[in-house]
Coordinates of C-alpha atoms in Angstrom, one line a residue:
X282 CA 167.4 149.2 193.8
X283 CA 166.9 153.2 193.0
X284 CA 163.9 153.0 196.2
X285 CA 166.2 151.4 198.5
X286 CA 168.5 153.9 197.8
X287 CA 166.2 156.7 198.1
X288 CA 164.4 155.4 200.7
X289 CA 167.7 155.2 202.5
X290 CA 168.8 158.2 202.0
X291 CA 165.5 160.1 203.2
X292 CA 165.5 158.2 206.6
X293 CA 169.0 159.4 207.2
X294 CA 167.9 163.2 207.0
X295 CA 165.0 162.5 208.9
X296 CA 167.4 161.2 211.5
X297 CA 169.6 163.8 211.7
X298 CA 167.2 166.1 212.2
X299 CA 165.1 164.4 214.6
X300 CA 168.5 163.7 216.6
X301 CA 168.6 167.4 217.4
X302 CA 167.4 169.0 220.4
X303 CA 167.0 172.2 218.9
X304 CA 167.0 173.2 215.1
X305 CA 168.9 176.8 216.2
X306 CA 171.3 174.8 218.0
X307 CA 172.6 173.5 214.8
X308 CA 176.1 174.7 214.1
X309 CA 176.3 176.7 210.8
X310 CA 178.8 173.6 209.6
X311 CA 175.6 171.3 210.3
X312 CA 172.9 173.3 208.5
X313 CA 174.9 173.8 205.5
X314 CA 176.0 169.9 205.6
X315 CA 172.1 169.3 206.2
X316 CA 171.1 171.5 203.4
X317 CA 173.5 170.2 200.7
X318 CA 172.4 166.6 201.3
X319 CA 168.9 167.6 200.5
X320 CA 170.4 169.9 197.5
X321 CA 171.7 166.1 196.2
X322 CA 169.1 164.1 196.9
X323 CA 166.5 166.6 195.0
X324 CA 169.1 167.1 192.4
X325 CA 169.7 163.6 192.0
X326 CA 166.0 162.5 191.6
X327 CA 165.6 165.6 189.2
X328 CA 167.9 164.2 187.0
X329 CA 167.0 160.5 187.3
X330 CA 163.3 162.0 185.7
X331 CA 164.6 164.1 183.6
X332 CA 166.8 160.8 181.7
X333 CA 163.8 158.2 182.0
X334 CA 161.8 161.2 180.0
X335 CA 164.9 161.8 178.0
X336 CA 165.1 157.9 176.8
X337 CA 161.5 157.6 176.7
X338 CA 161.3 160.2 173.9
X339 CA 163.9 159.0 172.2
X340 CA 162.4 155.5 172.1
X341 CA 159.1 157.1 170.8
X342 CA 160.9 158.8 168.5
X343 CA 162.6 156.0 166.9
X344 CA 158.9 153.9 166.9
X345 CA 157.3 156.6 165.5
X346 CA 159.6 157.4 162.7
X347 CA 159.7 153.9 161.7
X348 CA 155.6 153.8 162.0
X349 CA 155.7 156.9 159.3
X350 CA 158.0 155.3 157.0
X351 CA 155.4 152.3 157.0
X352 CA 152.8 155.0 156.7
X353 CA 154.7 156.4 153.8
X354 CA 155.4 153.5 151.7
X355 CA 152.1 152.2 152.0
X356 CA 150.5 155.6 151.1
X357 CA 152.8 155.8 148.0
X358 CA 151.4 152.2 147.5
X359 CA 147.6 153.4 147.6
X360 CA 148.5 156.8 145.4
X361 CA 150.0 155.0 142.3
X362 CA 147.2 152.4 142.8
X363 CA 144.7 155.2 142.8
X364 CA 146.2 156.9 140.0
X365 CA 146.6 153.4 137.9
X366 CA 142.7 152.9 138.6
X367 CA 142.0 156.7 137.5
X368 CA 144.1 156.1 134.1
X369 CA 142.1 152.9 133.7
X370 CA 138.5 154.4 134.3
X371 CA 139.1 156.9 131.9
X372 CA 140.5 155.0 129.1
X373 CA 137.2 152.5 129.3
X374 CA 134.8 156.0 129.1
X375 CA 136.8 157.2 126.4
X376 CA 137.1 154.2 123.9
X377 CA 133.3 153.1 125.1
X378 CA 131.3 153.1 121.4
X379 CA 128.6 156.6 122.5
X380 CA 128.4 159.1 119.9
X381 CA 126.5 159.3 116.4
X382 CA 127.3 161.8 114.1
X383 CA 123.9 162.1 111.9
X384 CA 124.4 165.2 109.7
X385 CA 128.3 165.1 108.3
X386 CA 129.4 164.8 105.1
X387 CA 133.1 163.5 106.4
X388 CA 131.6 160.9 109.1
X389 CA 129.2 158.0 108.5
X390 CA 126.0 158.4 110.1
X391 CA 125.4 154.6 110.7
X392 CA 128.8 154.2 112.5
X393 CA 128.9 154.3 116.3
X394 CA 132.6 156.2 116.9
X395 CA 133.8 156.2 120.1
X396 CA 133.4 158.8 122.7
X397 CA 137.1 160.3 122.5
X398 CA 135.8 161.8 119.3
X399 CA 133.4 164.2 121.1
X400 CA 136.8 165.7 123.2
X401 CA 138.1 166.6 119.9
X402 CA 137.8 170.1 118.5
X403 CA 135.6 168.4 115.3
X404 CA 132.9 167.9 117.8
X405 CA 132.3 171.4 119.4
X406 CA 129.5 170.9 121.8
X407 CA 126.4 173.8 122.2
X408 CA 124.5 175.4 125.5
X409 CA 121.2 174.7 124.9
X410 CA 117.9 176.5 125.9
X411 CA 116.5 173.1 126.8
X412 CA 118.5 169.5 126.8
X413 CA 116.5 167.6 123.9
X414 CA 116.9 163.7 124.2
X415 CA 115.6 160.6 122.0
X416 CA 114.8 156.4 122.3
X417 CA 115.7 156.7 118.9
X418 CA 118.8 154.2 119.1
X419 CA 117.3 151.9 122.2
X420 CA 119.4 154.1 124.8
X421 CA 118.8 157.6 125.8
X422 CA 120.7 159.9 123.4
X423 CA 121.4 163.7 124.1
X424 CA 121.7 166.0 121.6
X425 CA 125.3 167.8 121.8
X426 CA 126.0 170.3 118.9
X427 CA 123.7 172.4 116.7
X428 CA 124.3 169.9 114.1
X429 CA 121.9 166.9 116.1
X430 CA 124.8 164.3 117.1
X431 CA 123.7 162.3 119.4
X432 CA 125.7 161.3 122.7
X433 CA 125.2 158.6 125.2
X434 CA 123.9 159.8 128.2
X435 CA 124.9 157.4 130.5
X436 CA 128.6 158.6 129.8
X437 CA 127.9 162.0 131.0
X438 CA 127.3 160.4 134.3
X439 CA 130.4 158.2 133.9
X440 CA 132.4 161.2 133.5
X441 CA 130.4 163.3 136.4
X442 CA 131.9 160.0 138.9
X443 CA 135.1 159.8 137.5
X444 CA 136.0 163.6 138.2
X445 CA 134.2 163.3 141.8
X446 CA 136.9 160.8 142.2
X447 CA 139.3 162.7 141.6
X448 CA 138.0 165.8 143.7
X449 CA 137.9 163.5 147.0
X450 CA 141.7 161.9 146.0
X451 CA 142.6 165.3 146.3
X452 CA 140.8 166.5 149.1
X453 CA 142.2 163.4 151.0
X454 CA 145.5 164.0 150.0
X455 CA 145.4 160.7 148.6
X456 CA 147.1 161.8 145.1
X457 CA 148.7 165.5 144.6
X458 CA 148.0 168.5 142.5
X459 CA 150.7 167.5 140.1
X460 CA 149.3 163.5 139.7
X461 CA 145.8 165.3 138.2
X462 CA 148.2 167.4 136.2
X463 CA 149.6 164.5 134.6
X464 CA 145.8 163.7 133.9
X465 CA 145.7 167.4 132.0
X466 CA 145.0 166.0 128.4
X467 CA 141.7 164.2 129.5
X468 CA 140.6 166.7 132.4
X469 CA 141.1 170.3 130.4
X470 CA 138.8 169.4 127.4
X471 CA 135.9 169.7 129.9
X472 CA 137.3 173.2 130.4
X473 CA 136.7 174.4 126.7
X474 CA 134.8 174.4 123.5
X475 CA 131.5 175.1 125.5
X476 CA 131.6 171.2 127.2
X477 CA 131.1 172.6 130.9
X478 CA 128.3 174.7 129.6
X479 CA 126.5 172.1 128.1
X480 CA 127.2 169.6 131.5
X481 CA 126.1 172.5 133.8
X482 CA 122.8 172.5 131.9
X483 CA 121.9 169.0 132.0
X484 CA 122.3 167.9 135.2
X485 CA 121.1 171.5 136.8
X486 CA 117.8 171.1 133.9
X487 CA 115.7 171.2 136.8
X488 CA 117.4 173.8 138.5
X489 CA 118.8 175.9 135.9
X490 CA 121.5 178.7 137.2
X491 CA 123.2 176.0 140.0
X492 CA 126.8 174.1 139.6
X493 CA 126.0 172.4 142.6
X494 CA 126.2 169.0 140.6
X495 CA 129.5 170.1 139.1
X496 CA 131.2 171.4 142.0
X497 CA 134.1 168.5 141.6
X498 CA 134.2 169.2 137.8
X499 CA 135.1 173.3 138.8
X500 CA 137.4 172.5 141.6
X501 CA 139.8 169.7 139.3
X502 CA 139.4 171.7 135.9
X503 CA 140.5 175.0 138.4
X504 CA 143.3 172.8 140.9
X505 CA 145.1 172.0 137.3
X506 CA 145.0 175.3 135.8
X507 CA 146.0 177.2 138.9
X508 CA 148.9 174.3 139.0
X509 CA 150.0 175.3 135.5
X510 CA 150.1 179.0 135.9
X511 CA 152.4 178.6 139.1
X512 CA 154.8 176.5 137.5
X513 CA 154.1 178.7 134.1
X514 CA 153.6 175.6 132.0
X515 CA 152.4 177.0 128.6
X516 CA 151.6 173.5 126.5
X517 CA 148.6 173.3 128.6
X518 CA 147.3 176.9 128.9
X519 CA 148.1 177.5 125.1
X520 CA 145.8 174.7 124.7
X521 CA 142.8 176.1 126.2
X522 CA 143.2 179.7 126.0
X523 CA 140.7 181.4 123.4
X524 CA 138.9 178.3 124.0
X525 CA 137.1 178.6 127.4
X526 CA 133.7 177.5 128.0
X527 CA 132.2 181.0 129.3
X528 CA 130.2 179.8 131.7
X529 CA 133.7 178.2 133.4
X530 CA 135.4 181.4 132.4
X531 CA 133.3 183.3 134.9
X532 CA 133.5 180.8 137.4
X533 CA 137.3 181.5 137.9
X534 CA 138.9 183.5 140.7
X535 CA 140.1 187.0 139.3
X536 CA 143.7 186.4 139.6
X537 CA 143.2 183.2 137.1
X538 CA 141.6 184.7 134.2
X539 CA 145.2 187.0 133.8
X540 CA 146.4 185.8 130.7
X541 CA 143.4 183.7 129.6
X542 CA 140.6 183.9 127.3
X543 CA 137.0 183.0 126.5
X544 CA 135.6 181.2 123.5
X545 CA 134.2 183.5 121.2
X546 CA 130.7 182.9 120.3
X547 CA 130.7 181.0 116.8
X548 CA 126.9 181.0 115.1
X549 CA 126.9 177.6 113.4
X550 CA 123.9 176.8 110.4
X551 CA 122.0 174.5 111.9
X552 CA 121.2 171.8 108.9
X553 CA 118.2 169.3 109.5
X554 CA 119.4 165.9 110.8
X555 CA 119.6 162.5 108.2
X556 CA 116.7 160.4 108.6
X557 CA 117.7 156.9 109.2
X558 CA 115.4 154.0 109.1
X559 CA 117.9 151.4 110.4
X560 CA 119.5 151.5 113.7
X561 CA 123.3 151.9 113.2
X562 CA 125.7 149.0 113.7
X563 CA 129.3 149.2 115.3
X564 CA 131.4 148.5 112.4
X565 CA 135.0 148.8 112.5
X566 CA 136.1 148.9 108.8
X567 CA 133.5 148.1 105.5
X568 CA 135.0 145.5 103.2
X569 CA 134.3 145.5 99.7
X570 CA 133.2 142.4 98.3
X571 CA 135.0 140.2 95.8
X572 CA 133.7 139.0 92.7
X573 CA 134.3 135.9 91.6
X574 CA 135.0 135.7 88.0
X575 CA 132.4 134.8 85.5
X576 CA 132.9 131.1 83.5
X577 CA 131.0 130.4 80.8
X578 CA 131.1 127.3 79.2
X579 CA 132.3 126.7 75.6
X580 CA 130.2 123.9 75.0
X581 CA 127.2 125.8 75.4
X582 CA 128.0 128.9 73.3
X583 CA 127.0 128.9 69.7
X584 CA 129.9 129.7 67.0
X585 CA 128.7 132.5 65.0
X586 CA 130.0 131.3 61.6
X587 CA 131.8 133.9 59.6
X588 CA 131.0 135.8 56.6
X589 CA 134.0 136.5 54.2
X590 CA 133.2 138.2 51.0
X591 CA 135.5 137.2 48.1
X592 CA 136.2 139.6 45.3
X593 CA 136.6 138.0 42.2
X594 CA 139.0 139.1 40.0
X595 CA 138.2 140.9 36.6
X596 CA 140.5 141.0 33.4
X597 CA 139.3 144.0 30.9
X598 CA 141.2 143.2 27.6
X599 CA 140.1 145.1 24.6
X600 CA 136.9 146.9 26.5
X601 CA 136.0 143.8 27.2
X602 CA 135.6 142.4 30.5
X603 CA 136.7 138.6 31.2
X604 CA 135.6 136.9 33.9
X605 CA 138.1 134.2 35.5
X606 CA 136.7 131.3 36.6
X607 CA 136.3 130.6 40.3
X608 CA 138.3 128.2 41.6
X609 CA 136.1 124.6 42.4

């Protein structure tokens, strides 16, 4: 219908014009009609584009905002998922049975405690010269402190994944600065008490002096503390300050170390390790035996028979002592 009309109206201009002998021997009246009709018709198809695009953005608008409200809910979905499945991970590496603790008067050396232990600030891990490992258990074993406990290695690698996860969440904008910073109980003790140190060594042994390896570990235990110091949360920076590994300490930007502070280097005894000749055994809780009461049988025990000594009495009369007769 709108190119019939069009149509029709461009034939009649054609045919007014061509119906003119001469285009100067148009009155001024007729030029002015002429030119006014074109005026519409170019003004009228102007404006007939000008709604179509008018309605076709707001019909894209409307698909689009109802596409990023799917978009939204279903990303909302995936983060809480994500951060569910981050919670989980690090629970199971935390209560997973991993470290021995051989020389300590206060800790039994044939118990296997759980790996939470070694984020505690009992358990103050060492940089070593050289990582020294041992078979000794029937799994690889590092040696974390200057007092010989042993660690599971394997968990170093758990935790090496874990925090990779969380670097790429990030990166992807799949969770938010302040999700990992409701994660800053289990991420910051990596930060401190020389636990980044001792990482950086073994899995850079072969390369000593690169954090290529722990490049995920930097960037979270960093995105969390920056996080903190712009919304100048103190529970968390209280807990590490005067407590940063060195080697992370000089890792961080200049503007981050205001108001912070690195361990202090604390010269520990070393004490030689308890031999033990059995492999230790997970126990949960040693319970004392009970003894059963001893019975002893009446029948056979032999009556001792008893020995009374009678005095007999004496009567003196006259210096003379008179015996009275024992009774029969």
């Amino acid at each position: 219908m709108a190119i019939g009309f069009f149509q029709k109206r461009i034939e009649e201009i054609i045919s007014n014009i061509v119906n003119a002998d001469d285009a100067t021997a148009l009155s001024a009246e007729q030029l002015e009609q002429l030119s006014s009709q074109l005026a519409l018709y170019f003004s009228t198809i102007l404006l007939t584009l000008a709604g179509i695009l008018l309605i076709a953005v707001f019909l894209l608008w409307i698909v689009k905002r109802r596409a990023n409200d799917g978009s939204q809910t279903n990303k909302e979905l995936e983060r809480q998922r994500l951060l569910q499945d981050l919670e989980s991970q690090f629970l199971s590496i935390s209560n997973q049975p991993a470290l021995w603790l051989t020389n300590r008067s206060t800790f039994d050396a044939k118990v296997v405690y759980e790996f939470a232990l070694a984020l505690t600030p009992e358990v103050s891990w060492y940089t070593p010269q050289n990582i020294k490992t041992s078979w000794h258990m029937g799994d690889r074993m590092a040696v974390i402190t200057d007092q010989d406990d042993l660690l599971t290695a394997s968990v170093l690698d758990e935790i090496l994944f874990w925090f990779r996860s969380l670097d790429r969440a990030v990166a992807g904008e799949l969770i938010k600065v302040e999700d990992i910073y409701s994660l800053w109980r289990q991420i910051l003790p990596f930060s401190i008490d020389n636990r980044f140190s001792f990482m950086a060594a073994y899995f850079a042994e072969d390369k000593r002096g690169s954090l290529d390896d722990l490049e995920a570990v930097r960037q979270v235990l960093m995105g969390v503390i920056r996080y903190c110091q712009q919304q100048k949360l103190s529970q968390p920076l209280k807990y590490i300050n005067g407590r940063l590994d060195p080697l992370f300490f000089d890792e961080l930007p200049k503007g981050m170390k205001t108001g912070l502070e690195a361990a202090r280097p604390n010269k520990v005894r070393r004490q030689d390790p308890v031999v033990m000749d059995e492999a230790p055994v997970i126990t949960q809780k040693n319970k004392t035996e009970r003894k059963e009461p001893l019975v002893i049988n009446p029948e056979t025990v032999a009556e001792k028979p008893k020995h009374t000594t009678r005095k007999e009495p004496t009567v003196s009369f006259e210096g003379v002592d008179i015996e009275t007769q024992k009774p029969e």
